[in-house]
Amino acid sequence: MVGMTARVDAVLRAGGAPHLHGLVVLRDGEIVLERYGAGPDHALNVPLGHVEFGRDTLHDLRSVSKSVVGVVYGIALAEGLVPEPGGSGSSSCLRRGWWWR
C-alpha cells in the first residue's frame, strides 16, 4: 500500500485532482488510505463556498446513488445473488426500471 499511498499523495500535491472531495480505499474491510480535498461546493445548485472536505462532510449525492446501486447490483448479479433485470425472478421495480430514472 505504501506505493499506492505515495502515488496518490504525489498526484494530490501536483494538483492532479483539483475537484477531489474524498478518496477512501479499503482492503479486506479495513481503511488503508483516506484523503480529502478542499474547494467550492454546491447543494441543490446553491453555492456553499469553499469547503474543507472530511469524513463528516455531508454531500449532495443526487444521481450518484443510482451509480452505487448499479455497481452493487452488478456485483451481486455476477455472484449469482440476484436475478437478471427483466428475468422471470426479477421484481416489478426492476422490470419497470424506475430506479434508473
Tab-separated table of N, CA, C and O in Angstrom:
chain	number	residue	atom	x	y	z
A	1	MET	N	0.803	-1.201	0.000
A	1	MET	CA	0.000	0.000	0.000
A	1	MET	C	0.846	1.266	0.000
A	1	MET	O	0.373	2.308	-0.363
A	2	VAL	N	2.097	1.143	0.442
A	2	VAL	CA	2.956	2.323	0.500
A	2	VAL	C	3.114	2.932	-0.877
A	2	VAL	O	3.039	4.147	-1.036
A	3	GLY	N	3.287	2.103	-1.909
A	3	GLY	CA	3.429	2.608	-3.267
A	3	GLY	C	2.196	3.354	-3.730
A	3	GLY	O	2.293	4.419	-4.333
A	4	MET	N	1.020	2.796	-3.445
A	4	MET	CA	-0.214	3.453	-3.840
A	4	MET	C	-0.375	4.767	-3.086
A	4	MET	O	-0.739	5.791	-3.671
A	5	THR	N	-0.097	4.766	-1.805
A	5	THR	CA	-0.222	5.975	-0.998
A	5	THR	C	0.693	7.067	-1.520
A	5	THR	O	0.283	8.220	-1.668
A	6	ALA	N	1.921	6.712	-1.831
A	6	ALA	CA	2.879	7.687	-2.358
A	6	ALA	C	2.410	8.249	-3.695
A	6	ALA	O	2.519	9.459	-3.940
A	7	ARG	N	1.871	7.385	-4.564
A	7	ARG	CA	1.382	7.853	-5.868
A	7	ARG	C	0.191	8.785	-5.704
A	7	ARG	O	0.117	9.829	-6.356
A	8	VAL	N	-0.750	8.426	-4.844
A	8	VAL	CA	-1.924	9.280	-4.605
A	8	VAL	C	-1.476	10.624	-4.037
A	8	VAL	O	-1.913	11.687	-4.492
A	9	ASP	N	-0.600	10.598	-3.057
A	9	ASP	CA	-0.118	11.843	-2.452
A	9	ASP	C	0.610	12.711	-3.469
A	9	ASP	O	0.458	13.938	-3.471
A	10	ALA	N	1.381	12.098	-4.366
A	10	ALA	CA	2.093	12.856	-5.400
A	10	ALA	C	1.106	13.530	-6.349
A	10	ALA	O	1.286	14.694	-6.722
A	11	VAL	N	0.062	12.822	-6.738
A	11	VAL	CA	-0.963	13.397	-7.618
A	11	VAL	C	-1.647	14.572	-6.926
A	11	VAL	O	-1.852	15.635	-7.522
A	12	LEU	N	-1.984	14.407	-5.657
A	12	LEU	CA	-2.652	15.480	-4.924
A	12	LEU	C	-1.736	16.699	-4.761
A	12	LEU	O	-2.184	17.838	-4.945
A	13	ARG	N	-0.473	16.478	-4.430
A	13	ARG	CA	0.485	17.589	-4.281
A	13	ARG	C	0.658	18.344	-5.587
A	13	ARG	O	0.806	19.571	-5.603
A	14	ALA	N	0.638	17.633	-6.705
A	14	ALA	CA	0.830	18.246	-8.028
A	14	ALA	C	-0.442	18.913	-8.546
A	14	ALA	O	-0.433	19.479	-9.633
A	15	GLY	N	-1.526	18.835	-7.778
A	15	GLY	CA	-2.782	19.443	-8.223
A	15	GLY	C	-3.505	18.621	-9.261
A	15	GLY	O	-4.339	19.140	-10.003
A	16	GLY	N	-3.202	17.332	-9.329
A	16	GLY	CA	-3.778	16.451	-10.343
A	16	GLY	C	-5.203	16.010	-10.092
A	16	GLY	O	-5.783	15.319	-10.922
A	17	ALA	N	-5.778	16.400	-8.970
A	17	ALA	CA	-7.172	16.046	-8.668
A	17	ALA	C	-7.843	17.256	-8.024
A	17	ALA	O	-8.238	17.232	-6.861
A	18	PRO	N	-7.994	18.340	-8.796
A	18	PRO	CA	-8.456	19.599	-8.207
A	18	PRO	C	-9.885	19.576	-7.655
A	18	PRO	O	-10.211	20.396	-6.807
A	19	HIS	N	-10.705	18.667	-8.099
A	19	HIS	CA	-12.097	18.631	-7.634
A	19	HIS	C	-12.370	17.463	-6.697
A	19	HIS	O	-13.527	17.110	-6.463
A	20	LEU	N	-11.313	16.879	-6.159
A	20	LEU	CA	-11.475	15.730	-5.263
A	20	LEU	C	-12.133	16.159	-3.958
A	20	LEU	O	-11.674	17.086	-3.293
A	21	HIS	N	-13.225	15.502	-3.630
A	21	HIS	CA	-13.851	15.714	-2.326
A	21	HIS	C	-13.276	14.715	-1.336
A	21	HIS	O	-12.923	15.086	-0.229
A	22	GLY	N	-13.203	13.453	-1.744
A	22	GLY	CA	-12.673	12.450	-0.841
A	22	GLY	C	-12.315	11.172	-1.566
A	22	GLY	O	-12.899	10.844	-2.598
A	23	LEU	N	-11.351	10.472	-1.026
A	23	LEU	CA	-10.925	9.181	-1.555
A	23	LEU	C	-10.680	8.267	-0.366
A	23	LEU	O	-9.895	8.594	0.518
A	24	VAL	N	-11.385	7.155	-0.340
A	24	VAL	CA	-11.214	6.166	0.721
A	24	VAL	C	-10.996	4.819	0.041
A	24	VAL	O	-11.790	4.405	-0.788
A	25	VAL	N	-9.903	4.165	0.378
A	25	VAL	CA	-9.578	2.858	-0.180
A	25	VAL	C	-9.634	1.842	0.949
A	25	VAL	O	-9.019	2.038	2.001
A	26	LEU	N	-10.387	0.764	0.705
A	26	LEU	CA	-10.494	-0.318	1.685
A	26	LEU	C	-9.831	-1.563	1.145
A	26	LEU	O	-9.893	-1.835	-0.057
A	27	ARG	N	-9.225	-2.312	2.024
A	27	ARG	CA	-8.678	-3.619	1.668
A	27	ARG	C	-9.057	-4.564	2.802
A	27	ARG	O	-8.758	-4.296	3.960
A	28	ASP	N	-9.748	-5.642	2.435
A	28	ASP	CA	-10.214	-6.615	3.427
A	28	ASP	C	-11.024	-5.944	4.543
A	28	ASP	O	-10.890	-6.281	5.718
A	29	GLY	N	-11.828	-4.964	4.158
A	29	GLY	CA	-12.701	-4.296	5.119
A	29	GLY	C	-12.030	-3.250	5.986
A	29	GLY	O	-12.674	-2.651	6.839
A	30	GLU	N	-10.768	-2.991	5.774
A	30	GLU	CA	-10.026	-2.004	6.571
A	30	GLU	C	-9.644	-0.817	5.701
A	30	GLU	O	-9.243	-0.983	4.545
A	31	ILE	N	-9.731	0.389	6.242
A	31	ILE	CA	-9.306	1.578	5.516
A	31	ILE	C	-7.783	1.578	5.444
A	31	ILE	O	-7.107	1.527	6.466
A	32	VAL	N	-7.255	1.619	4.213
A	32	VAL	CA	-5.808	1.650	4.038
A	32	VAL	C	-5.324	3.003	3.512
A	32	VAL	O	-4.131	3.295	3.548
A	33	LEU	N	-6.257	3.822	3.009
A	33	LEU	CA	-5.904	5.149	2.510
A	33	LEU	C	-7.129	6.039	2.624
A	33	LEU	O	-8.230	5.629	2.245
A	34	GLU	N	-6.932	7.229	3.136
A	34	GLU	CA	-8.044	8.171	3.288
A	34	GLU	C	-7.491	9.581	3.084
A	34	GLU	O	-6.615	10.022	3.818
A	35	ARG	N	-7.978	10.258	2.036
A	35	ARG	CA	-7.529	11.614	1.731
A	35	ARG	C	-8.748	12.465	1.389
A	35	ARG	O	-9.696	11.984	0.771
A	36	TYR	N	-8.696	13.726	1.756
A	36	TYR	CA	-9.782	14.657	1.470
A	36	TYR	C	-9.214	15.934	0.877
A	36	TYR	O	-8.087	16.321	1.165
A	37	GLY	N	-10.027	16.588	0.061
A	37	GLY	CA	-9.618	17.827	-0.578
A	37	GLY	C	-10.368	19.009	-0.016
A	37	GLY	O	-11.044	18.925	1.013
A	38	ALA	N	-10.252	20.121	-0.711
A	38	ALA	CA	-10.938	21.346	-0.338
A	38	ALA	C	-11.265	22.110	-1.611
A	38	ALA	O	-10.567	21.994	-2.615
A	39	GLY	N	-12.332	22.866	-1.568
A	39	GLY	CA	-12.695	23.666	-2.729
A	39	GLY	C	-14.160	24.047	-2.696
A	39	GLY	O	-14.864	23.790	-1.720
A	40	PRO	N	-14.622	24.649	-3.775
A	40	PRO	CA	-16.017	25.081	-3.830
A	40	PRO	C	-16.964	23.894	-3.871
A	40	PRO	O	-16.641	22.849	-4.430
A	41	ASP	N	-18.126	24.077	-3.259
A	41	ASP	CA	-19.133	23.016	-3.267
A	41	ASP	C	-20.503	23.653	-3.430
A	41	ASP	O	-20.675	24.859	-3.216
A	42	HIS	N	-21.467	22.824	-3.832
A	42	HIS	CA	-22.851	23.261	-4.038
A	42	HIS	C	-23.785	22.237	-3.426
A	42	HIS	O	-23.451	21.059	-3.361
A	43	ALA	N	-24.953	22.678	-3.007
A	43	ALA	CA	-26.025	21.783	-2.569
A	43	ALA	C	-27.292	22.226	-3.284
A	43	ALA	O	-27.726	23.370	-3.116
A	44	LEU	N	-27.831	21.358	-4.101
A	44	LEU	CA	-29.012	21.688	-4.910
A	44	LEU	C	-28.784	22.979	-5.682
A	44	LEU	O	-29.619	23.873	-5.715
A	45	ASN	N	-27.601	23.080	-6.290
A	45	ASN	CA	-27.188	24.222	-7.115
A	45	ASN	C	-27.047	25.529	-6.345
A	45	ASN	O	-26.967	26.586	-6.939
A	46	VAL	N	-27.010	25.468	-5.044
A	46	VAL	CA	-26.772	26.650	-4.215
A	46	VAL	C	-25.316	26.609	-3.752
A	46	VAL	O	-24.901	25.639	-3.107
A	47	PRO	N	-24.528	27.633	-4.091
A	47	PRO	CA	-23.114	27.621	-3.691
A	47	PRO	C	-22.959	27.597	-2.171
A	47	PRO	O	-23.642	28.315	-1.450
A	48	LEU	N	-22.060	26.748	-1.707
A	48	LEU	CA	-21.758	26.664	-0.278
A	48	LEU	C	-20.447	27.360	0.060
A	48	LEU	O	-20.051	27.407	1.218
A	49	GLY	N	-19.748	27.865	-0.958
A	49	GLY	CA	-18.463	28.496	-0.739
A	49	GLY	C	-17.351	27.465	-0.697
A	49	GLY	O	-17.507	26.329	-1.136
A	50	HIS	N	-16.237	27.859	-0.124
A	50	HIS	CA	-15.076	26.979	-0.010
A	50	HIS	C	-15.299	26.008	1.148
A	50	HIS	O	-15.590	26.423	2.264
A	51	VAL	N	-15.170	24.723	0.870
A	51	VAL	CA	-15.422	23.684	1.875
A	51	VAL	C	-14.159	22.856	2.076
A	51	VAL	O	-13.523	22.438	1.107
A	52	GLU	N	-13.809	22.641	3.330
A	52	GLU	CA	-12.743	21.691	3.678
A	52	GLU	C	-13.436	20.352	3.880
A	52	GLU	O	-14.147	20.153	4.860
A	53	PHE	N	-13.268	19.432	2.932
A	53	PHE	CA	-13.957	18.154	2.990
A	53	PHE	C	-13.297	17.226	3.993
A	53	PHE	O	-12.087	17.270	4.201
A	54	GLY	N	-14.106	16.376	4.612
A	54	GLY	CA	-13.606	15.405	5.570
A	54	GLY	C	-14.602	14.269	5.707
A	54	GLY	O	-15.658	14.268	5.065
A	55	ARG	N	-14.305	13.327	6.556
A	55	ARG	CA	-15.164	12.152	6.696
A	55	ARG	C	-16.562	12.493	7.183
A	55	ARG	O	-17.499	11.748	6.959
A	56	ASP	N	-16.750	13.626	7.823
A	56	ASP	CA	-18.072	14.008	8.320
A	56	ASP	C	-18.776	15.047	7.454
A	56	ASP	O	-19.851	15.516	7.804
A	57	THR	N	-18.171	15.414	6.329
A	57	THR	CA	-18.781	16.394	5.430
A	57	THR	C	-19.959	15.758	4.693
A	57	THR	O	-19.809	14.709	4.061
A	58	LEU	N	-21.123	16.390	4.782
A	58	LEU	CA	-22.298	15.901	4.058
A	58	LEU	C	-22.189	16.293	2.592
A	58	LEU	O	-21.659	17.354	2.258
A	59	HIS	N	-22.713	15.424	1.712
A	59	HIS	CA	-22.658	15.680	0.283
A	59	HIS	C	-24.043	15.595	-0.339
A	59	HIS	O	-24.876	14.801	0.065
A	60	ASP	N	-24.242	16.428	-1.362
A	60	ASP	CA	-25.442	16.398	-2.188
A	60	ASP	C	-25.213	15.309	-3.242
A	60	ASP	O	-24.531	15.533	-4.235
A	61	LEU	N	-25.720	14.114	-2.985
A	61	LEU	CA	-25.393	12.960	-3.822
A	61	LEU	C	-26.167	12.878	-5.127
A	61	LEU	O	-25.642	12.440	-6.135
A	62	ARG	N	-27.438	13.190	-5.102
A	62	ARG	CA	-28.311	13.077	-6.267
A	62	ARG	C	-28.114	11.768	-7.013
A	62	ARG	O	-28.254	10.710	-6.457
A	63	SER	N	-27.717	11.840	-8.270
A	63	SER	CA	-27.689	10.625	-9.097
A	63	SER	C	-26.514	9.705	-8.792
A	63	SER	O	-26.436	8.617	-9.345
A	64	VAL	N	-25.614	10.104	-7.914
A	64	VAL	CA	-24.520	9.208	-7.532
A	64	VAL	C	-25.085	7.931	-6.925
A	64	VAL	O	-24.559	6.843	-7.125
A	65	SER	N	-26.193	8.064	-6.212
A	65	SER	CA	-26.813	6.895	-5.575
A	65	SER	C	-27.181	5.835	-6.604
A	65	SER	O	-27.012	4.639	-6.361
A	66	LYS	N	-27.664	6.276	-7.772
A	66	LYS	CA	-28.011	5.315	-8.821
A	66	LYS	C	-26.778	4.558	-9.294
A	66	LYS	O	-26.837	3.360	-9.558
A	67	SER	N	-25.665	5.250	-9.400
A	67	SER	CA	-24.427	4.598	-9.829
A	67	SER	C	-23.963	3.569	-8.808
A	67	SER	O	-23.533	2.471	-9.169
A	68	VAL	N	-24.050	3.926	-7.536
A	68	VAL	CA	-23.641	2.998	-6.483
A	68	VAL	C	-24.544	1.764	-6.497
A	68	VAL	O	-24.072	0.634	-6.417
A	69	VAL	N	-25.853	1.985	-6.620
A	69	VAL	CA	-26.789	0.859	-6.668
A	69	VAL	C	-26.481	-0.017	-7.883
A	69	VAL	O	-26.485	-1.240	-7.786
A	70	GLY	N	-26.172	0.609	-9.013
A	70	GLY	CA	-25.839	-0.155	-10.214
A	70	GLY	C	-24.603	-1.021	-10.029
A	70	GLY	O	-24.573	-2.175	-10.447
A	71	VAL	N	-23.581	-0.468	-9.389
A	71	VAL	CA	-22.356	-1.233	-9.134
A	71	VAL	C	-22.633	-2.396	-8.187
A	71	VAL	O	-22.225	-3.533	-8.435
A	72	VAL	N	-23.344	-2.113	-7.095
A	72	VAL	CA	-23.650	-3.165	-6.119
A	72	VAL	C	-24.509	-4.246	-6.763
A	72	VAL	O	-24.268	-5.447	-6.568
A	73	TYR	N	-25.505	-3.849	-7.561
A	73	TYR	CA	-26.356	-4.823	-8.237
A	73	TYR	C	-25.526	-5.662	-9.214
A	73	TYR	O	-25.690	-6.883	-9.288
A	74	GLY	N	-24.617	-5.010	-9.948
A	74	GLY	CA	-23.771	-5.737	-10.893
A	74	GLY	C	-22.894	-6.770	-10.199
A	74	GLY	O	-22.713	-7.879	-10.689
A	75	ILE	N	-22.346	-6.405	-9.042
A	75	ILE	CA	-21.534	-7.356	-8.279
A	75	ILE	C	-22.395	-8.517	-7.805
A	75	ILE	O	-22.016	-9.685	-7.931
A	76	ALA	N	-23.580	-8.192	-7.262
A	76	ALA	CA	-24.488	-9.244	-6.790
A	76	ALA	C	-24.931	-10.139	-7.948
A	76	ALA	O	-25.038	-11.357	-7.800
A	77	LEU	N	-25.165	-9.550	-9.120
A	77	LEU	CA	-25.557	-10.323	-10.304
A	77	LEU	C	-24.430	-11.267	-10.714
A	77	LEU	O	-24.662	-12.449	-10.982
A	78	ALA	N	-23.193	-10.761	-10.732
A	78	ALA	CA	-22.047	-11.586	-11.104
A	78	ALA	C	-21.843	-12.744	-10.135
A	78	ALA	O	-21.366	-13.808	-10.531
A	79	GLU	N	-22.220	-12.541	-8.887
A	79	GLU	CA	-22.071	-13.601	-7.890
A	79	GLU	C	-23.311	-14.485	-7.780
A	79	GLU	O	-23.377	-15.353	-6.915
A	80	GLY	N	-24.291	-14.239	-8.669
A	80	GLY	CA	-25.489	-15.062	-8.685
A	80	GLY	C	-26.434	-14.838	-7.512
A	80	GLY	O	-27.252	-15.696	-7.202
A	81	LEU	N	-26.336	-13.684	-6.878
A	81	LEU	CA	-27.162	-13.410	-5.697
A	81	LEU	C	-28.498	-12.753	-6.031
A	81	LEU	O	-29.395	-12.730	-5.188
A	82	VAL	N	-28.622	-12.205	-7.245
A	82	VAL	CA	-29.862	-11.551	-7.667
A	82	VAL	C	-30.192	-11.996	-9.086
A	82	VAL	O	-29.298	-12.411	-9.837
A	83	PRO	N	-31.462	-11.919	-9.473
A	83	PRO	CA	-31.823	-12.296	-10.841
A	83	PRO	C	-31.443	-11.202	-11.833
A	83	PRO	O	-31.224	-10.055	-11.459
A	84	GLU	N	-31.366	-11.590	-13.108
A	84	GLU	CA	-31.104	-10.597	-14.142
A	84	GLU	C	-32.306	-9.675	-14.286
A	84	GLU	O	-33.445	-10.107	-14.117
A	85	PRO	N	-32.080	-8.397	-14.601
A	85	PRO	CA	-33.203	-7.483	-14.812
A	85	PRO	C	-34.101	-8.013	-15.922
A	85	PRO	O	-33.619	-8.460	-16.962
A	86	GLY	N	-35.385	-7.998	-15.687
A	86	GLY	CA	-36.329	-8.471	-16.683
A	86	GLY	C	-36.492	-9.968	-16.707
A	86	GLY	O	-37.346	-10.479	-17.428
A	87	GLY	N	-35.703	-10.690	-15.939
A	87	GLY	CA	-35.815	-12.143	-15.877
A	87	GLY	C	-37.062	-12.544	-15.110
A	87	GLY	O	-37.714	-11.727	-14.467
A	88	SER	N	-37.398	-13.810	-15.156
A	88	SER	CA	-38.631	-14.279	-14.536
A	88	SER	C	-38.637	-14.082	-13.028
A	88	SER	O	-39.692	-13.949	-12.427
A	89	GLY	N	-37.476	-13.994	-12.390
A	89	GLY	CA	-37.442	-13.834	-10.938
A	89	GLY	C	-37.273	-12.397	-10.484
A	89	GLY	O	-37.232	-12.117	-9.303
A	90	SER	N	-37.171	-11.455	-11.421
A	90	SER	CA	-36.925	-10.073	-11.015
A	90	SER	C	-38.198	-9.414	-10.520
A	90	SER	O	-39.301	-9.758	-10.910
A	91	SER	N	-38.029	-8.472	-9.646
A	91	SER	CA	-39.182	-7.776	-9.079
A	91	SER	C	-39.741	-6.788	-10.083
A	91	SER	O	-39.096	-6.411	-11.052
A	92	SER	N	-40.944	-6.334	-9.839
A	92	SER	CA	-41.590	-5.412	-10.767
A	92	SER	C	-40.825	-4.098	-10.868
A	92	SER	O	-40.806	-3.474	-11.913
A	93	CYS	N	-40.171	-3.671	-9.798
A	93	CYS	CA	-39.429	-2.412	-9.880
A	93	CYS	C	-38.260	-2.541	-10.843
A	93	CYS	O	-37.936	-1.602	-11.551
A	94	LEU	N	-37.635	-3.697	-10.922
A	94	LEU	CA	-36.546	-3.885	-11.863
A	94	LEU	C	-37.075	-3.967	-13.287
A	94	LEU	O	-36.485	-3.433	-14.208
A	95	ARG	N	-38.205	-4.644	-13.478
A	95	ARG	CA	-38.771	-4.764	-14.823
A	95	ARG	C	-39.166	-3.392	-15.351
A	95	ARG	O	-38.987	-3.095	-16.519
A	96	ARG	N	-39.710	-2.537	-14.492
A	96	ARG	CA	-40.129	-1.209	-14.933
A	96	ARG	C	-38.937	-0.264	-15.042
A	96	ARG	O	-39.010	0.741	-15.711
A	97	GLY	N	-37.855	-0.567	-14.354
A	97	GLY	CA	-36.672	0.276	-14.419
A	97	GLY	C	-36.828	1.605	-13.715
A	97	GLY	O	-36.114	2.550	-14.011
A	98	TRP	N	-37.737	1.728	-12.753
A	98	TRP	CA	-37.976	3.024	-12.108
A	98	TRP	C	-36.764	3.536	-11.348
A	98	TRP	O	-36.590	4.722	-11.189
A	99	TRP	N	-35.914	2.667	-10.888
A	99	TRP	CA	-34.780	3.129	-10.076
A	99	TRP	C	-33.664	3.726	-10.903
A	99	TRP	O	-32.737	4.289	-10.395
A	100	TRP	N	-33.720	3.624	-12.227
A	100	TRP	CA	-32.680	4.191	-13.089
A	100	TRP	C	-33.001	5.612	-13.526
A	100	TRP	O	-32.261	6.208	-14.235
A	101	ARG	N	-34.148	6.140	-13.146
A	101	ARG	CA	-34.531	7.486	-13.623
A	101	ARG	C	-34.054	8.554	-12.707
A	101	ARG	O	-33.824	8.434	-11.587
